[in-house]
């Protein structure tokens, strides 16, 4: 009728690989001692990579990198991961990708997200002389320049109206 629990002692059971378990019964007045040893495999745990991005960013003329990525997993895995971007220099949909290759105890993981690069504002400035003398021809004394993000700085066409007779 002997049937009792004994303490199991483990070794190499905290990381991926082969671990062992050993249990020993010292014996009692009616039974000799005995023991058993077995091994088991510890396999890699999954990880989770998550990218966080703002929904949209305004065009700047430079590469836009508004995302962050974190990989997490059992055993305290929590670290930043580098984010790689595509199509993030012009207006439109840009993408972000982050990959964790894995480590000794965790499988790799990755995530992708997208965000919009929206148009930047521009400023158009017209410069004109304060007054001109009537000539009977159309008078066009103005210049215009538009400036904005990314080095935008160019002349633009000025459209006129009521510029042939005396008045505004």
Short mmCIF file of N, CA and C in Angstrom, two decimals:
data_model
loop_
_atom_site.label_atom_id
_atom_site.label_comp_id
_atom_site.label_asym_id
_atom_site.label_seq_id
_atom_site.Cartn_x
_atom_site.Cartn_y
_atom_site.Cartn_z
N UNK A 1 0.79 -1.21 0.00
CA UNK A 1 0.00 0.00 0.00
C UNK A 1 0.82 1.26 0.00
N UNK A 2 2.15 1.15 -0.24
CA UNK A 2 2.96 2.37 -0.28
C UNK A 2 2.56 3.20 -1.49
N UNK A 3 2.20 4.45 -1.25
CA UNK A 3 1.84 5.37 -2.34
C UNK A 3 1.95 6.78 -1.77
N UNK A 4 3.13 7.38 -1.90
CA UNK A 4 3.31 8.73 -1.39
C UNK A 4 4.09 9.57 -2.39
N UNK A 5 3.88 10.88 -2.29
CA UNK A 5 4.60 11.82 -3.16
C UNK A 5 6.00 12.02 -2.63
N UNK A 6 6.93 12.23 -3.57
CA UNK A 6 8.31 12.57 -3.19
C UNK A 6 8.69 13.85 -3.92
N UNK A 7 9.66 14.53 -3.42
CA UNK A 7 10.11 15.79 -4.03
C UNK A 7 10.84 15.50 -5.33
N UNK A 8 10.53 16.30 -6.35
CA UNK A 8 11.22 16.20 -7.64
C UNK A 8 12.25 17.31 -7.70
N UNK A 9 13.46 16.96 -8.05
CA UNK A 9 14.54 17.94 -8.21
C UNK A 9 14.80 18.13 -9.69
N UNK A 10 14.88 19.39 -10.11
CA UNK A 10 15.06 19.72 -11.52
C UNK A 10 16.44 20.31 -11.76
N UNK A 11 16.93 20.13 -12.97
CA UNK A 11 18.15 20.81 -13.38
C UNK A 11 18.01 21.23 -14.85
N UNK A 12 18.65 22.35 -15.17
CA UNK A 12 18.62 22.92 -16.53
C UNK A 12 17.19 23.14 -17.02
N UNK A 13 16.32 23.64 -16.15
CA UNK A 13 14.91 23.78 -16.51
C UNK A 13 14.43 25.23 -16.62
N UNK A 14 15.35 26.16 -16.90
CA UNK A 14 14.95 27.56 -17.02
C UNK A 14 15.09 28.13 -18.42
N UNK A 15 15.84 27.48 -19.28
CA UNK A 15 16.04 27.96 -20.65
C UNK A 15 15.74 26.86 -21.64
N UNK A 16 15.67 27.24 -22.90
CA UNK A 16 15.42 26.27 -23.97
C UNK A 16 16.51 25.21 -23.97
N UNK A 17 16.10 23.98 -24.13
CA UNK A 17 17.04 22.85 -24.19
C UNK A 17 16.48 21.65 -23.45
N UNK A 18 17.34 20.72 -23.11
CA UNK A 18 16.93 19.51 -22.40
C UNK A 18 17.10 19.72 -20.90
N UNK A 19 16.03 19.46 -20.17
CA UNK A 19 16.04 19.57 -18.71
C UNK A 19 15.89 18.17 -18.11
N UNK A 20 16.22 18.06 -16.86
CA UNK A 20 16.07 16.75 -16.22
C UNK A 20 15.28 16.90 -14.93
N UNK A 21 14.61 15.78 -14.59
CA UNK A 21 13.84 15.70 -13.34
C UNK A 21 14.23 14.40 -12.65
N UNK A 22 14.50 14.50 -11.36
CA UNK A 22 14.92 13.32 -10.60
C UNK A 22 14.13 13.28 -9.29
N UNK A 23 13.64 12.09 -8.98
CA UNK A 23 12.92 11.88 -7.71
C UNK A 23 13.52 10.68 -7.00
N UNK A 24 13.68 10.81 -5.69
CA UNK A 24 14.30 9.74 -4.89
C UNK A 24 13.45 9.47 -3.66
N UNK A 25 13.24 8.13 -3.42
CA UNK A 25 12.59 7.68 -2.18
C UNK A 25 13.68 7.02 -1.35
N UNK A 26 13.89 7.52 -0.15
CA UNK A 26 15.00 7.03 0.68
C UNK A 26 14.75 5.63 1.24
N UNK A 27 13.51 5.23 1.21
CA UNK A 27 13.16 3.93 1.79
C UNK A 27 12.55 4.12 3.18
N UNK A 28 11.93 3.05 3.67
CA UNK A 28 11.39 3.06 5.04
C UNK A 28 11.62 1.68 5.64
N UNK A 29 11.01 1.40 6.76
CA UNK A 29 11.24 0.13 7.46
C UNK A 29 10.85 -1.06 6.61
N UNK A 30 9.91 -0.88 5.71
CA UNK A 30 9.42 -2.01 4.93
C UNK A 30 9.82 -1.98 3.46
N UNK A 31 10.50 -0.90 3.02
CA UNK A 31 10.81 -0.76 1.58
C UNK A 31 12.23 -0.26 1.39
N UNK A 32 12.88 -0.79 0.38
CA UNK A 32 14.18 -0.27 -0.02
C UNK A 32 13.95 1.08 -0.72
N UNK A 33 14.99 1.88 -0.78
CA UNK A 33 14.92 3.15 -1.50
C UNK A 33 14.91 2.93 -3.00
N UNK A 34 14.43 3.94 -3.73
CA UNK A 34 14.42 3.89 -5.20
C UNK A 34 14.48 5.31 -5.74
N UNK A 35 14.81 5.42 -7.02
CA UNK A 35 14.83 6.74 -7.67
C UNK A 35 14.55 6.57 -9.15
N UNK A 36 14.22 7.69 -9.76
CA UNK A 36 14.00 7.71 -11.21
C UNK A 36 14.50 9.04 -11.74
N UNK A 37 15.00 9.02 -12.96
CA UNK A 37 15.51 10.22 -13.63
C UNK A 37 14.93 10.22 -15.04
N UNK A 38 14.42 11.37 -15.46
CA UNK A 38 13.91 11.51 -16.82
C UNK A 38 14.29 12.89 -17.35
N UNK A 39 14.20 13.04 -18.65
CA UNK A 39 14.49 14.34 -19.27
C UNK A 39 13.26 14.80 -20.04
N UNK A 40 13.21 16.08 -20.26
CA UNK A 40 12.15 16.67 -21.10
C UNK A 40 12.73 17.88 -21.82
N UNK A 41 12.12 18.23 -22.93
CA UNK A 41 12.60 19.35 -23.73
C UNK A 41 11.81 20.62 -23.43
N UNK A 42 12.52 21.73 -23.33
CA UNK A 42 11.90 23.05 -23.23
C UNK A 42 12.09 23.72 -24.58
N UNK A 43 11.00 24.08 -25.21
CA UNK A 43 11.05 24.70 -26.54
C UNK A 43 10.88 26.21 -26.43
N UNK A 44 11.21 26.91 -27.50
CA UNK A 44 11.13 28.37 -27.51
C UNK A 44 9.69 28.85 -27.34
N UNK A 45 9.54 29.94 -26.60
CA UNK A 45 8.25 30.59 -26.43
C UNK A 45 8.03 31.58 -27.57
N UNK A 46 6.79 31.88 -27.85
CA UNK A 46 6.49 32.87 -28.87
C UNK A 46 6.78 34.28 -28.35
N UNK A 47 7.04 35.18 -29.27
CA UNK A 47 7.19 36.60 -28.94
C UNK A 47 6.12 37.35 -29.72
N UNK A 48 5.89 38.60 -29.35
CA UNK A 48 4.93 39.44 -30.05
C UNK A 48 5.56 40.80 -30.31
N UNK A 49 5.68 41.15 -31.58
CA UNK A 49 6.18 42.46 -31.97
C UNK A 49 4.99 43.33 -32.33
N UNK A 50 4.93 44.53 -31.75
CA UNK A 50 3.81 45.44 -32.00
C UNK A 50 4.35 46.81 -32.38
N UNK A 51 3.89 47.33 -33.53
CA UNK A 51 4.26 48.68 -33.99
C UNK A 51 3.13 49.63 -33.62
N UNK A 52 3.50 50.82 -33.16
CA UNK A 52 2.53 51.89 -32.90
C UNK A 52 2.91 53.09 -33.77
N UNK A 53 1.94 53.58 -34.56
CA UNK A 53 2.17 54.72 -35.44
C UNK A 53 1.03 55.72 -35.28
N UNK A 54 1.32 56.99 -35.53
CA UNK A 54 0.24 57.95 -35.63
C UNK A 54 -0.48 57.68 -36.96
N UNK A 55 -1.74 58.06 -37.04
CA UNK A 55 -2.53 57.78 -38.25
C UNK A 55 -2.03 58.57 -39.45
N UNK A 56 -1.55 59.79 -39.22
CA UNK A 56 -1.04 60.59 -40.34
C UNK A 56 0.02 61.56 -39.86
N UNK A 57 0.88 61.93 -40.78
CA UNK A 57 1.94 62.90 -40.55
C UNK A 57 1.97 63.84 -41.76
N UNK A 58 2.36 65.08 -41.53
CA UNK A 58 2.43 66.07 -42.60
C UNK A 58 3.77 65.98 -43.31
N UNK A 59 3.73 66.08 -44.63
CA UNK A 59 4.92 66.07 -45.47
C UNK A 59 5.92 67.11 -44.98
N UNK A 60 7.19 66.73 -44.89
CA UNK A 60 8.25 67.64 -44.43
C UNK A 60 9.38 67.81 -45.44
N UNK A 61 9.39 66.97 -46.46
CA UNK A 61 10.51 66.99 -47.40
C UNK A 61 11.60 66.00 -47.01
N UNK A 62 11.50 65.43 -45.84
CA UNK A 62 12.46 64.44 -45.34
C UNK A 62 11.72 63.14 -45.05
N UNK A 63 12.47 62.08 -44.84
CA UNK A 63 11.86 60.80 -44.46
C UNK A 63 11.14 60.97 -43.12
N UNK A 64 9.93 60.44 -43.05
CA UNK A 64 9.11 60.55 -41.85
C UNK A 64 9.11 59.20 -41.15
N UNK A 65 9.43 59.21 -39.86
CA UNK A 65 9.49 57.97 -39.08
C UNK A 65 8.74 58.10 -37.77
N UNK A 66 7.41 58.05 -37.80
CA UNK A 66 6.64 58.31 -36.59
C UNK A 66 6.29 57.08 -35.75
N UNK A 67 6.88 55.94 -36.03
CA UNK A 67 6.45 54.70 -35.38
C UNK A 67 7.47 54.21 -34.36
N UNK A 68 6.97 53.45 -33.40
CA UNK A 68 7.82 52.75 -32.44
C UNK A 68 7.40 51.28 -32.43
N UNK A 69 8.32 50.42 -32.06
CA UNK A 69 8.01 48.98 -32.01
C UNK A 69 8.60 48.38 -30.75
N UNK A 70 7.83 47.51 -30.13
CA UNK A 70 8.24 46.81 -28.91
C UNK A 70 7.99 45.32 -29.12
N UNK A 71 8.94 44.48 -28.69
CA UNK A 71 8.73 43.03 -28.70
C UNK A 71 8.61 42.59 -27.24
N UNK A 72 7.63 41.73 -26.98
CA UNK A 72 7.42 41.21 -25.64
C UNK A 72 7.32 39.69 -25.69
N UNK A 73 7.55 39.07 -24.54
CA UNK A 73 7.43 37.62 -24.42
C UNK A 73 7.62 37.19 -22.98
N UNK A 74 7.34 35.93 -22.72
CA UNK A 74 7.47 35.40 -21.36
C UNK A 74 8.91 35.51 -20.88
N UNK A 75 9.07 35.52 -19.58
CA UNK A 75 10.40 35.60 -19.01
C UNK A 75 10.95 37.01 -18.95
N UNK A 76 10.09 38.01 -19.16
CA UNK A 76 10.52 39.40 -19.06
C UNK A 76 11.00 40.02 -20.35
N UNK A 77 10.81 39.36 -21.49
CA UNK A 77 11.22 39.96 -22.76
C UNK A 77 10.38 41.20 -23.02
N UNK A 78 11.04 42.34 -23.13
CA UNK A 78 10.38 43.61 -23.44
C UNK A 78 11.47 44.57 -23.90
N UNK A 79 11.57 44.75 -25.21
CA UNK A 79 12.61 45.62 -25.73
C UNK A 79 12.15 46.30 -27.02
N UNK A 80 12.79 47.41 -27.32
CA UNK A 80 12.50 48.14 -28.56
C UNK A 80 13.07 47.38 -29.74
N UNK A 81 12.39 47.54 -30.88
CA UNK A 81 12.83 46.93 -32.12
C UNK A 81 12.93 48.04 -33.17
N UNK A 82 13.90 47.97 -34.03
CA UNK A 82 14.09 48.96 -35.09
C UNK A 82 12.94 48.87 -36.09
N UNK A 83 12.43 50.03 -36.51
CA UNK A 83 11.36 50.09 -37.50
C UNK A 83 11.96 50.48 -38.85
N UNK A 84 11.63 49.72 -39.88
CA UNK A 84 12.04 50.03 -41.25
C UNK A 84 10.83 50.60 -41.98
N UNK A 85 11.08 51.63 -42.82
CA UNK A 85 10.00 52.33 -43.51
C UNK A 85 10.12 52.20 -45.01
N UNK A 86 8.98 52.35 -45.68
CA UNK A 86 8.93 52.41 -47.14
C UNK A 86 7.91 53.48 -47.52
N UNK A 87 8.18 54.20 -48.59
CA UNK A 87 7.27 55.22 -49.13
C UNK A 87 6.95 56.30 -48.12
N UNK A 88 7.92 56.70 -47.30
CA UNK A 88 7.68 57.67 -46.23
C UNK A 88 8.29 59.04 -46.49
N UNK A 89 8.57 59.37 -47.76
CA UNK A 89 9.15 60.67 -48.08
C UNK A 89 8.22 61.55 -48.91
N UNK A 90 7.15 61.00 -49.44
CA UNK A 90 6.21 61.77 -50.27
C UNK A 90 4.80 61.56 -49.76
N UNK A 91 3.89 62.40 -50.22
CA UNK A 91 2.49 62.30 -49.83
C UNK A 91 1.92 60.97 -50.32
N UNK A 92 1.17 60.30 -49.45
CA UNK A 92 0.54 59.01 -49.77
C UNK A 92 0.63 58.08 -48.58
N UNK A 93 0.41 56.81 -48.86
CA UNK A 93 0.45 55.80 -47.79
C UNK A 93 1.87 55.28 -47.63
N UNK A 94 2.36 55.34 -46.41
CA UNK A 94 3.70 54.83 -46.07
C UNK A 94 3.53 53.57 -45.23
N UNK A 95 4.56 52.74 -45.22
CA UNK A 95 4.49 51.52 -44.42
C UNK A 95 5.66 51.44 -43.45
N UNK A 96 5.42 50.73 -42.36
CA UNK A 96 6.43 50.51 -41.33
C UNK A 96 6.46 49.03 -41.00
N UNK A 97 7.65 48.47 -40.86
CA UNK A 97 7.80 47.06 -40.53
C UNK A 97 8.87 46.91 -39.45
N UNK A 98 8.58 46.05 -38.48
CA UNK A 98 9.55 45.75 -37.42
C UNK A 98 9.63 44.23 -37.27
N UNK A 99 10.86 43.74 -37.14
CA UNK A 99 11.07 42.29 -37.02
C UNK A 99 12.00 42.00 -35.85
N UNK A 100 11.59 41.04 -35.03
CA UNK A 100 12.43 40.51 -33.96
C UNK A 100 12.87 39.13 -34.45
N UNK A 101 14.17 38.93 -34.58
CA UNK A 101 14.70 37.68 -35.14
C UNK A 101 14.55 36.49 -34.21
N UNK A 102 14.28 36.75 -32.94
CA UNK A 102 14.24 35.67 -31.97
C UNK A 102 15.52 35.66 -31.16
N UNK A 103 15.50 34.95 -30.06
CA UNK A 103 16.70 34.79 -29.24
C UNK A 103 16.75 33.35 -28.75
N UNK A 104 17.61 33.08 -27.81
CA UNK A 104 17.79 31.70 -27.35
C UNK A 104 16.52 31.09 -26.79
N UNK A 105 15.61 31.91 -26.26
CA UNK A 105 14.41 31.38 -25.62
C UNK A 105 13.09 31.78 -26.29
N UNK A 106 13.16 32.58 -27.36
CA UNK A 106 11.93 33.08 -27.99
C UNK A 106 11.99 32.93 -29.51
N UNK A 107 10.85 32.59 -30.09
CA UNK A 107 10.71 32.59 -31.54
C UNK A 107 10.65 34.04 -32.02
N UNK A 108 10.99 34.24 -33.27
CA UNK A 108 10.91 35.57 -33.87
C UNK A 108 9.47 35.98 -34.13
N UNK A 109 9.27 37.28 -34.36
CA UNK A 109 7.96 37.81 -34.69
C UNK A 109 8.13 39.12 -35.45
N UNK A 110 7.06 39.56 -36.11
CA UNK A 110 7.12 40.83 -36.84
C UNK A 110 5.73 41.46 -36.88
N UNK A 111 5.71 42.72 -37.27
CA UNK A 111 4.46 43.46 -37.40
C UNK A 111 4.64 44.49 -38.51
N UNK A 112 3.57 44.83 -39.19
CA UNK A 112 3.57 45.90 -40.18
C UNK A 112 2.38 46.81 -39.92
N UNK A 113 2.58 48.07 -40.18
CA UNK A 113 1.53 49.08 -40.05
C UNK A 113 1.70 50.07 -41.19
N UNK A 114 0.67 50.89 -41.39
CA UNK A 114 0.77 51.95 -42.38
C UNK A 114 0.28 53.26 -41.77
N UNK A 115 0.70 54.35 -42.39
CA UNK A 115 0.25 55.67 -41.97
C UNK A 115 0.23 56.55 -43.21
N UNK A 116 -0.50 57.63 -43.14
CA UNK A 116 -0.63 58.54 -44.27
C UNK A 116 0.32 59.72 -44.11
N UNK A 117 0.96 60.08 -45.22
CA UNK A 117 1.73 61.32 -45.28
C UNK A 117 0.82 62.29 -46.03
N UNK A 118 0.41 63.35 -45.34
CA UNK A 118 -0.54 64.31 -45.90
C UNK A 118 0.19 65.54 -46.43
N UNK A 119 -0.43 66.26 -47.36
CA UNK A 119 0.24 67.44 -47.93
C UNK A 119 0.54 68.51 -46.88
N UNK A 120 1.66 69.16 -47.05
CA UNK A 120 2.05 70.28 -46.19
C UNK A 120 1.38 71.56 -46.72
N UNK A 121 1.27 72.54 -45.87
CA UNK A 121 0.74 73.82 -46.31
C UNK A 121 1.79 74.55 -47.13
N UNK A 122 1.33 75.42 -48.00
CA UNK A 122 2.23 76.28 -48.76
C UNK A 122 1.80 77.72 -48.55
N UNK A 123 2.71 78.62 -48.83
CA UNK A 123 2.43 80.05 -48.69
C UNK A 123 2.77 80.71 -50.01
N UNK A 124 1.78 81.40 -50.58
CA UNK A 124 1.99 82.15 -51.81
C UNK A 124 1.99 83.63 -51.47
N UNK A 125 3.02 84.33 -51.93
CA UNK A 125 3.15 85.77 -51.67
C UNK A 125 3.24 86.50 -53.00
N UNK A 126 2.38 87.51 -53.17
CA UNK A 126 2.42 88.36 -54.37
C UNK A 126 3.04 89.70 -53.97
N UNK A 127 3.96 90.16 -54.77
CA UNK A 127 4.58 91.48 -54.57
C UNK A 127 4.26 92.35 -55.77
N UNK A 128 3.71 93.53 -55.52
CA UNK A 128 3.34 94.47 -56.58
C UNK A 128 3.83 95.86 -56.21
N UNK A 129 4.04 96.69 -57.24
CA UNK A 129 4.31 98.10 -56.94
C UNK A 129 3.00 98.73 -56.48
N UNK A 130 3.08 99.78 -55.69
CA UNK A 130 1.89 100.40 -55.09
C UNK A 130 0.97 101.02 -56.15
N UNK A 131 1.55 101.58 -57.20
CA UNK A 131 0.71 102.17 -58.25
C UNK A 131 1.47 102.17 -59.57
N UNK A 132 0.72 102.20 -60.65
CA UNK A 132 1.27 102.24 -62.01
C UNK A 132 0.50 103.31 -62.79
N UNK A 133 1.13 103.86 -63.81
CA UNK A 133 0.50 104.88 -64.65
C UNK A 133 -0.22 104.21 -65.81
N UNK A 134 -1.39 104.74 -66.12
CA UNK A 134 -2.21 104.22 -67.23
C UNK A 134 -1.41 104.25 -68.53
N UNK A 135 -1.48 103.11 -69.31
CA UNK A 135 -0.75 103.01 -70.58
C UNK A 135 -1.64 102.61 -71.73
N UNK A 136 -2.87 102.29 -71.52
CA UNK A 136 -3.85 101.76 -72.46
C UNK A 136 -3.62 100.27 -72.76
N UNK A 137 -2.59 99.67 -72.19
CA UNK A 137 -2.33 98.24 -72.31
C UNK A 137 -2.51 97.59 -70.93
N UNK A 138 -2.59 96.30 -70.93
CA UNK A 138 -2.69 95.58 -69.66
C UNK A 138 -1.41 95.82 -68.86
N UNK A 139 -1.57 96.16 -67.60
CA UNK A 139 -0.43 96.43 -66.73
C UNK A 139 -0.25 95.21 -65.80
N UNK A 140 1.00 94.67 -65.78
CA UNK A 140 1.30 93.46 -64.99
C UNK A 140 2.56 93.70 -64.17
N UNK A 141 2.42 94.43 -63.02
CA UNK A 141 3.59 94.82 -62.22
C UNK A 141 3.92 93.87 -61.07
N UNK A 142 3.32 92.68 -61.03
CA UNK A 142 3.45 91.82 -59.85
C UNK A 142 4.29 90.57 -60.14
N UNK A 143 4.88 90.04 -59.06
CA UNK A 143 5.53 88.72 -59.09
C UNK A 143 4.96 87.91 -57.93
N UNK A 144 5.01 86.61 -58.06
CA UNK A 144 4.50 85.75 -56.99
C UNK A 144 5.45 84.59 -56.77
N UNK A 145 5.59 84.21 -55.49
CA UNK A 145 6.45 83.10 -55.10
C UNK A 145 5.68 82.22 -54.13
N UNK A 146 5.83 80.91 -54.29
CA UNK A 146 5.25 79.96 -53.35
C UNK A 146 6.39 79.26 -52.61
N UNK A 147 6.23 79.12 -51.28
CA UNK A 147 7.22 78.43 -50.47
C UNK A 147 6.52 77.39 -49.61
N UNK A 148 7.29 76.41 -49.15
CA UNK A 148 6.72 75.37 -48.29
C UNK A 148 7.77 74.34 -47.91
N UNK A 149 7.32 73.32 -47.20
CA UNK A 149 8.18 72.26 -46.69
C UNK A 149 8.92 71.55 -47.82
N UNK A 150 10.06 71.03 -47.50
CA UNK A 150 10.84 70.25 -48.46
C UNK A 150 11.58 71.11 -49.46
N UNK A 151 11.74 72.39 -49.16
CA UNK A 151 12.49 73.27 -50.06
C UNK A 151 11.65 73.89 -51.16
N UNK A 152 10.34 73.81 -51.07
CA UNK A 152 9.49 74.43 -52.08
C UNK A 152 9.75 75.93 -52.08
N UNK A 153 10.16 76.47 -53.22
CA UNK A 153 10.43 77.89 -53.38
C UNK A 153 10.50 78.16 -54.87
N UNK A 154 9.38 78.57 -55.45
CA UNK A 154 9.36 78.79 -56.89
C UNK A 154 8.39 79.91 -57.25
N UNK A 155 8.64 80.46 -58.40
CA UNK A 155 7.76 81.49 -58.93
C UNK A 155 6.49 80.85 -59.46
N UNK A 156 5.39 81.59 -59.32
CA UNK A 156 4.12 81.12 -59.87
C UNK A 156 3.52 82.23 -60.72
N UNK A 157 2.67 81.84 -61.62
CA UNK A 157 2.04 82.79 -62.53
C UNK A 157 1.03 83.65 -61.79
N UNK A 158 1.05 84.95 -62.10
CA UNK A 158 0.09 85.88 -61.53
C UNK A 158 -1.03 86.08 -62.54
N UNK A 159 -2.26 85.93 -62.08
CA UNK A 159 -3.43 86.18 -62.93
C UNK A 159 -3.99 87.55 -62.57
N UNK A 160 -4.31 88.34 -63.58
CA UNK A 160 -4.77 89.72 -63.37
C UNK A 160 -6.21 89.87 -63.80
N UNK A 161 -6.87 90.88 -63.23
CA UNK A 161 -8.19 91.30 -63.70
C UNK A 161 -8.30 92.80 -63.48
N UNK A 162 -9.04 93.45 -64.32
CA UNK A 162 -9.26 94.91 -64.25
C UNK A 162 -7.95 95.68 -64.25
N UNK A 163 -6.99 95.26 -65.08
CA UNK A 163 -5.67 95.88 -65.09
C UNK A 163 -5.36 96.67 -66.36
N UNK A 164 -6.41 97.18 -67.03
CA UNK A 164 -6.17 97.96 -68.25
C UNK A 164 -6.62 99.42 -68.11
N UNK A 165 -7.47 99.73 -67.17
CA UNK A 165 -7.98 101.09 -67.00
C UNK A 165 -7.60 101.62 -65.63
N UNK A 166 -7.78 102.91 -65.46
CA UNK A 166 -7.50 103.55 -64.18
C UNK A 166 -8.43 102.96 -63.10
N UNK A 167 -7.89 102.65 -61.94
CA UNK A 167 -8.65 102.09 -60.82
C UNK A 167 -7.86 101.01 -60.14
N UNK A 168 -8.52 100.25 -59.27
CA UNK A 168 -7.87 99.16 -58.54
C UNK A 168 -7.84 97.91 -59.38
#
